[in-house]
Structure formats: structure tokens, C-alpha cells
Amino acid sequence: MSDSNPAPLALFVFNRPDHTARTLNALARNTMARETPLVIYSDGPRSAADEPAVEKVRALVRAERLAGRFGSVATFEAPENKGLAASVISGVSEVLSAYGRAVVLEDDLLSAPDFLCFMNACLDYYEKDAKVGSIAGYSPLHRLPRGVSGDVYALPRNGSHGWATWQDRWQAVDWQAKAYDGFAADGRARKSFNRAGIDRARRLDREMAGRASSWSIRFGFSQFLSETLTVYPRDNRILNIGGDGSGVHGARGFAFNTELSDRPIPFRLGPVREDPRVVAAAARLYGGGRVRAAVRELVQRTRGWPPQSVAVARTLAKI
């Protein structure tokens, strides 16, 4: 493990000071925090209404430079709003160019105390494995299917809630997704892309139609084209606290798995492969037919709804 040279942590923040503070506090409790370089990207306000909250967030991250809780802290404040997708693409590219690897978080994710340890161990272990495109800290599966063992599993589906990758994988991404036109008309390719959840192709369709702005689905499409997998932990190490309608994407990221240990959990890494039983479990979780898919899409639109309505939509989406 790279205890002496841990991967940098890129943190993307915007206009949620309470979420940002909780995210930073959880990270500071990580066993590798004091050795980890922290790079914080603060996006600019969309309008004058955002300015007070953005400034509160920036006051927090400026103070973090003096707190001594991380190996080092660098902060970058965008003068104008870039949007989450553009911020992540440019920020992660910068960090990877400087370090060759990176762990990435947004401002609404609480981490387990061994999150950084797990991510660094995986970055070391799987760096030379051409079948691995990224690492995830969040596990959507509460339990692995019967008969499946091990402390990690792999899916043909990337994760965006606390993740990591290497420069060569990131550099290979075509952010214009020029292969989409051929993919869109290829039923076999769409089925394969959806094998770990029927939401994938529709998300990419919305992205390419300009109805969404997501770095994640484009990164996932790149991994699909390169036939690489994402490694997930059996024991969840990330809790999403942004499903309250406060985020850029509204109630996106409502949690399937809310279990999060308050202590380090021993783990052992090993070679990974695509196990049909695990893929089927993910497909059931992110699937459920057209009715559930429609409800899930409704959940994406709940930003600004009354809390009780958001709760109902989230409950329906889990049925």
C-alpha cells in the first residue's frame, strides 16, 4: 500500500456549507488523512442568489488549509460557474496530470475511516490490470449473492460516489462520445451496456440529447467501449447525504446502501472478473422494468419539491 505516497484526493464543492463541512470532517477521520494531499475545487456561483452560500463554502475550505488535518491542502476557486461535469473533467484531469492517480469525492459524501486506505490499496493492486478502469468506494449491494465470496467485486458499471482512477484510463475518454451514433442504433450494444442496470443507455441518450450534463455516464461509456470493469468494495465505504434535493442533480444519488462502518474493516484484494450472479444483482437493483425506470426518472426531477413528496418518490423508486 502507498502509505508513504498516497494518491491525492480531489474534492468538488459548490454551495452547500453544511454538507461540505460534514464531508471534510469525515475525511479528516480517515486513517490516511494526514498523509493525503487534498485538492479542493470550488465552483463559482450560478447567480447572485448563490453567492452567500458559495462564499460560506469557500471560507470553510480556506480554513482547511490551516487546520493541519491533511498532508497538504490546495484550493482552486472558479470565478464563474463551470457546472459539475466541466468542473470534474477539468479538475480530475489536472490532478491526474500531476500525480498519475486520484481519489475523487463530491461535497455530499461521508466516508468510512478506512475509505482512503481501501482506495489507495486498490489503486496499487489493480494499476497494471488492463481489465480494471476505475475503483468505487460506494457499494450499492447490501450483500453479495449467495455463493459469491471475497472483499471486492467487479461490475461493468462505473461508480460516481467516491471513486478513483489512473491517468491512462482517464486520458482514453472521448468526452464528445463520438461512438454514440453507432451505439444508439445497435440493439445488441445497448443491451450489453445495460447488463448491470437498464438505466445506463437511457442516461447516455439524455446526455447526448443535451437533456443532462454528466461526466459519469460518459466515463462509463468509455469503460464500456474499452471493456473495463469497476472494482467495488463488499463493505460499503461511502454514504451519500445529498439525496435531500440540495444538489445540482436534485435527488440523484438516493442511497440503496446506507450501511457505513465507523471503524476500519480488514480486506484482502485479489483478481476480479465479471461474475454473472453479481451483475444480475446489480441489474435487479438498477432495473425493475419500465414502470420502476419511469419512477426512477421522476426522482431525478424532484429538486425543489416538498420534503414529503421527495420521500414518497424515493420510496417508490426502491420498490
CSV table of N, CA, C and O in Angstrom, one decimal, residues 46-99:
chain,number,residue,atom,x,y,z
A,46,ARG,N,-23.9,30.4,-9.7
A,46,ARG,CA,-24.6,30.5,-11.0
A,46,ARG,C,-25.3,31.8,-11.1
A,46,ARG,O,-25.6,32.3,-12.2
A,47,SER,N,-25.6,32.4,-10.0
A,47,SER,CA,-26.3,33.7,-10.0
A,47,SER,C,-26.0,34.4,-8.6
A,47,SER,O,-25.3,33.8,-7.8
A,48,ALA,N,-26.5,35.6,-8.5
A,48,ALA,CA,-26.2,36.3,-7.3
A,48,ALA,C,-26.8,35.6,-6.1
A,48,ALA,O,-26.3,35.7,-4.9
A,49,ALA,N,-27.9,34.8,-6.3
A,49,ALA,CA,-28.5,34.1,-5.2
A,49,ALA,C,-27.6,33.1,-4.6
A,49,ALA,O,-27.7,32.7,-3.4
A,50,ASP,N,-26.7,32.5,-5.4
A,50,ASP,CA,-25.7,31.5,-4.9
A,50,ASP,C,-24.6,32.1,-4.1
A,50,ASP,O,-23.9,31.4,-3.4
A,51,GLU,N,-24.3,33.4,-4.3
A,51,GLU,CA,-23.1,34.0,-3.8
A,51,GLU,C,-22.8,33.8,-2.3
A,51,GLU,O,-21.7,33.4,-1.8
A,52,PRO,N,-23.9,34.0,-1.4
A,52,PRO,CA,-23.6,33.8,0.0
A,52,PRO,C,-23.2,32.4,0.4
A,52,PRO,O,-22.3,32.2,1.2
A,53,ALA,N,-23.9,31.4,-0.2
A,53,ALA,CA,-23.6,30.0,0.2
A,53,ALA,C,-22.2,29.6,-0.4
A,53,ALA,O,-21.5,28.9,0.3
A,54,VAL,N,-21.9,30.1,-1.6
A,54,VAL,CA,-20.6,29.8,-2.2
A,54,VAL,C,-19.5,30.4,-1.3
A,54,VAL,O,-18.5,29.7,-1.1
A,55,GLU,N,-19.7,31.6,-0.8
A,55,GLU,CA,-18.7,32.2,0.0
A,55,GLU,C,-18.5,31.5,1.3
A,55,GLU,O,-17.4,31.4,1.8
A,56,LYS,N,-19.6,31.0,1.9
A,56,LYS,CA,-19.5,30.2,3.1
A,56,LYS,C,-18.7,28.9,2.9
A,56,LYS,O,-17.9,28.6,3.7
A,57,VAL,N,-18.9,28.3,1.8
A,57,VAL,CA,-18.1,27.1,1.5
A,57,VAL,C,-16.7,27.4,1.3
A,57,VAL,O,-15.8,26.7,1.8
A,58,ARG,N,-16.4,28.5,0.6
A,58,ARG,CA,-15.0,28.9,0.4
A,58,ARG,C,-14.3,29.3,1.7
A,58,ARG,O,-13.1,29.1,1.8
A,59,ALA,N,-15.1,29.9,2.6
A,59,ALA,CA,-14.5,30.2,3.9
A,59,ALA,C,-14.1,28.9,4.6
A,59,ALA,O,-13.0,28.8,5.3
A,60,LEU,N,-14.9,27.9,4.5
A,60,LEU,CA,-14.6,26.6,5.1
A,60,LEU,C,-13.3,26.0,4.5
A,60,LEU,O,-12.4,25.5,5.2
A,61,VAL,N,-13.2,26.0,3.2
A,61,VAL,CA,-12.1,25.3,2.5
A,61,VAL,C,-10.8,26.2,2.7
A,61,VAL,O,-9.7,25.6,2.8
A,62,ARG,N,-10.9,27.5,2.8
A,62,ARG,CA,-9.7,28.3,3.1
A,62,ARG,C,-9.2,28.0,4.5
A,62,ARG,O,-8.0,27.9,4.7
A,63,ALA,N,-10.1,27.8,5.4
A,63,ALA,CA,-9.7,27.5,6.8
A,63,ALA,C,-9.1,26.1,6.9
A,63,ALA,O,-8.2,25.9,7.7
A,64,GLU,N,-9.5,25.2,6.0
A,64,GLU,CA,-8.9,23.8,6.0
A,64,GLU,C,-7.4,23.9,5.6
A,64,GLU,O,-6.7,23.0,6.1
A,65,ARG,N,-7.0,24.9,4.9
A,65,ARG,CA,-5.5,25.0,4.6
A,65,ARG,C,-4.7,25.1,5.8
A,65,ARG,O,-3.5,24.8,5.8
A,66,LEU,N,-5.3,25.7,6.9
A,66,LEU,CA,-4.5,26.0,8.1
A,66,LEU,C,-4.8,24.9,9.2
A,66,LEU,O,-4.2,25.0,10.3
A,67,ALA,N,-5.7,24.0,9.0
A,67,ALA,CA,-6.2,23.1,10.0
A,67,ALA,C,-5.2,22.0,10.3
A,67,ALA,O,-5.3,21.3,11.4
A,68,GLY,N,-4.3,21.6,9.4
A,68,GLY,CA,-3.4,20.6,9.6
A,68,GLY,C,-4.0,19.2,9.6
A,68,GLY,O,-3.3,18.2,10.2
A,69,ARG,N,-5.1,19.0,9.0
A,69,ARG,CA,-5.8,17.7,9.1
A,69,ARG,C,-5.4,16.8,7.9
A,69,ARG,O,-5.7,15.6,7.9
A,70,PHE,N,-4.8,17.3,6.9
A,70,PHE,CA,-4.4,16.6,5.7
A,70,PHE,C,-2.9,16.8,5.4
A,70,PHE,O,-2.3,17.7,5.9
A,71,GLY,N,-2.3,16.0,4.5
A,71,GLY,CA,-0.9,16.1,4.2
A,71,GLY,C,-0.6,17.5,3.6
A,71,GLY,O,0.4,18.1,3.9
A,72,SER,N,-1.5,18.0,2.8
A,72,SER,CA,-1.4,19.3,2.2
A,72,SER,C,-2.8,19.7,1.7
A,72,SER,O,-3.6,18.8,1.5
A,73,VAL,N,-3.1,21.0,1.6
A,73,VAL,CA,-4.4,21.4,1.0
A,73,VAL,C,-4.1,22.5,0.0
A,73,VAL,O,-3.5,23.5,0.3
A,74,ALA,N,-4.6,22.3,-1.2
A,74,ALA,CA,-4.6,23.3,-2.2
A,74,ALA,C,-6.1,23.6,-2.6
A,74,ALA,O,-6.9,22.6,-2.7
A,75,THR,N,-6.4,24.8,-2.8
A,75,THR,CA,-7.8,25.2,-3.2
A,75,THR,C,-7.8,26.0,-4.5
A,75,THR,O,-6.9,26.8,-4.7
A,76,PHE,N,-8.8,25.8,-5.3
A,76,PHE,CA,-9.0,26.5,-6.5
A,76,PHE,C,-10.4,27.0,-6.6
A,76,PHE,O,-11.4,26.2,-6.5
A,77,GLU,N,-10.6,28.3,-6.7
A,77,GLU,CA,-11.9,28.9,-6.7
A,77,GLU,C,-12.2,29.5,-8.1
A,77,GLU,O,-11.6,30.4,-8.6
A,78,ALA,N,-13.2,28.8,-8.8
A,78,ALA,CA,-13.6,29.3,-10.1
A,78,ALA,C,-14.3,30.6,-10.0
A,78,ALA,O,-15.2,30.8,-9.2
A,79,PRO,N,-13.9,31.6,-10.8
A,79,PRO,CA,-14.6,32.9,-10.8
A,79,PRO,C,-16.0,32.9,-11.3
A,79,PRO,O,-16.9,33.7,-10.9
A,80,GLU,N,-16.3,31.9,-12.2
A,80,GLU,CA,-17.6,31.8,-12.7
A,80,GLU,C,-18.1,30.3,-12.6
A,80,GLU,O,-17.3,29.4,-12.3
A,81,ASN,N,-19.4,30.1,-12.8
A,81,ASN,CA,-19.9,28.7,-12.6
A,81,ASN,C,-19.5,27.9,-13.9
A,81,ASN,O,-19.9,28.2,-15.0
A,82,LYS,N,-18.9,26.8,-13.6
A,82,LYS,CA,-18.5,25.9,-14.7
A,82,LYS,C,-19.5,24.7,-14.8
A,82,LYS,O,-19.6,24.1,-15.9
A,83,GLY,N,-20.2,24.4,-13.8
A,83,GLY,CA,-21.1,23.3,-13.7
A,83,GLY,C,-20.3,22.0,-13.3
A,83,GLY,O,-19.1,22.0,-13.4
A,84,LEU,N,-21.0,21.1,-12.7
A,84,LEU,CA,-20.3,19.9,-12.1
A,84,LEU,C,-19.5,19.1,-13.1
A,84,LEU,O,-18.4,18.7,-12.8
A,85,ALA,N,-20.1,18.8,-14.2
A,85,ALA,CA,-19.5,18.0,-15.2
A,85,ALA,C,-18.2,18.6,-15.7
A,85,ALA,O,-17.1,17.9,-15.7
A,86,ALA,N,-18.2,19.8,-16.1
A,86,ALA,CA,-17.0,20.5,-16.5
A,86,ALA,C,-16.0,20.6,-15.4
A,86,ALA,O,-14.8,20.5,-15.7
A,87,SER,N,-16.4,20.9,-14.2
A,87,SER,CA,-15.5,21.0,-13.1
A,87,SER,C,-14.8,19.7,-12.8
A,87,SER,O,-13.5,19.7,-12.6
A,88,VAL,N,-15.5,18.6,-12.8
A,88,VAL,CA,-14.9,17.3,-12.6
A,88,VAL,C,-13.9,16.9,-13.7
A,88,VAL,O,-12.8,16.5,-13.4
A,89,ILE,N,-14.3,17.1,-14.9
A,89,ILE,CA,-13.5,16.7,-16.0
A,89,ILE,C,-12.2,17.5,-16.0
A,89,ILE,O,-11.1,16.9,-16.1
A,90,SER,N,-12.3,18.8,-15.8
A,90,SER,CA,-11.0,19.6,-15.8
A,90,SER,C,-10.2,19.4,-14.6
A,90,SER,O,-9.0,19.3,-14.6
A,91,GLY,N,-10.9,19.3,-13.4
A,91,GLY,CA,-10.1,19.2,-12.2
A,91,GLY,C,-9.5,17.8,-12.0
A,91,GLY,O,-8.3,17.8,-11.7
A,92,VAL,N,-10.2,16.8,-12.4
A,92,VAL,CA,-9.6,15.4,-12.3
A,92,VAL,C,-8.4,15.3,-13.3
A,92,VAL,O,-7.4,14.7,-13.0
A,93,SER,N,-8.6,15.9,-14.5
A,93,SER,CA,-7.5,15.9,-15.5
A,93,SER,C,-6.3,16.6,-14.9
A,93,SER,O,-5.1,16.1,-15.1
A,94,GLU,N,-6.4,17.7,-14.3
A,94,GLU,CA,-5.3,18.4,-13.7
A,94,GLU,C,-4.6,17.6,-12.6
A,94,GLU,O,-3.3,17.5,-12.6
A,95,VAL,N,-5.4,17.0,-11.7
A,95,VAL,CA,-4.8,16.2,-10.6
A,95,VAL,C,-4.1,15.0,-11.2
A,95,VAL,O,-2.9,14.6,-10.8
A,96,LEU,N,-4.7,14.3,-12.2
A,96,LEU,CA,-4.1,13.1,-12.8
A,96,LEU,C,-2.8,13.5,-13.5
A,96,LEU,O,-1.8,12.7,-13.5
A,97,SER,N,-2.8,14.6,-14.2
A,97,SER,CA,-1.6,15.1,-14.9
A,97,SER,C,-0.4,15.3,-13.9
A,97,SER,O,0.7,15.0,-14.3
A,98,ALA,N,-0.7,15.7,-12.7
A,98,ALA,CA,0.3,16.0,-11.7
A,98,ALA,C,0.7,14.7,-11.0
A,98,ALA,O,1.9,14.6,-10.6
A,99,TYR,N,-0.2,13.8,-10.7
A,99,TYR,CA,0.0,12.7,-9.8
A,99,TYR,C,-0.1,11.3,-10.5
A,99,TYR,O,0.4,10.3,-9.9
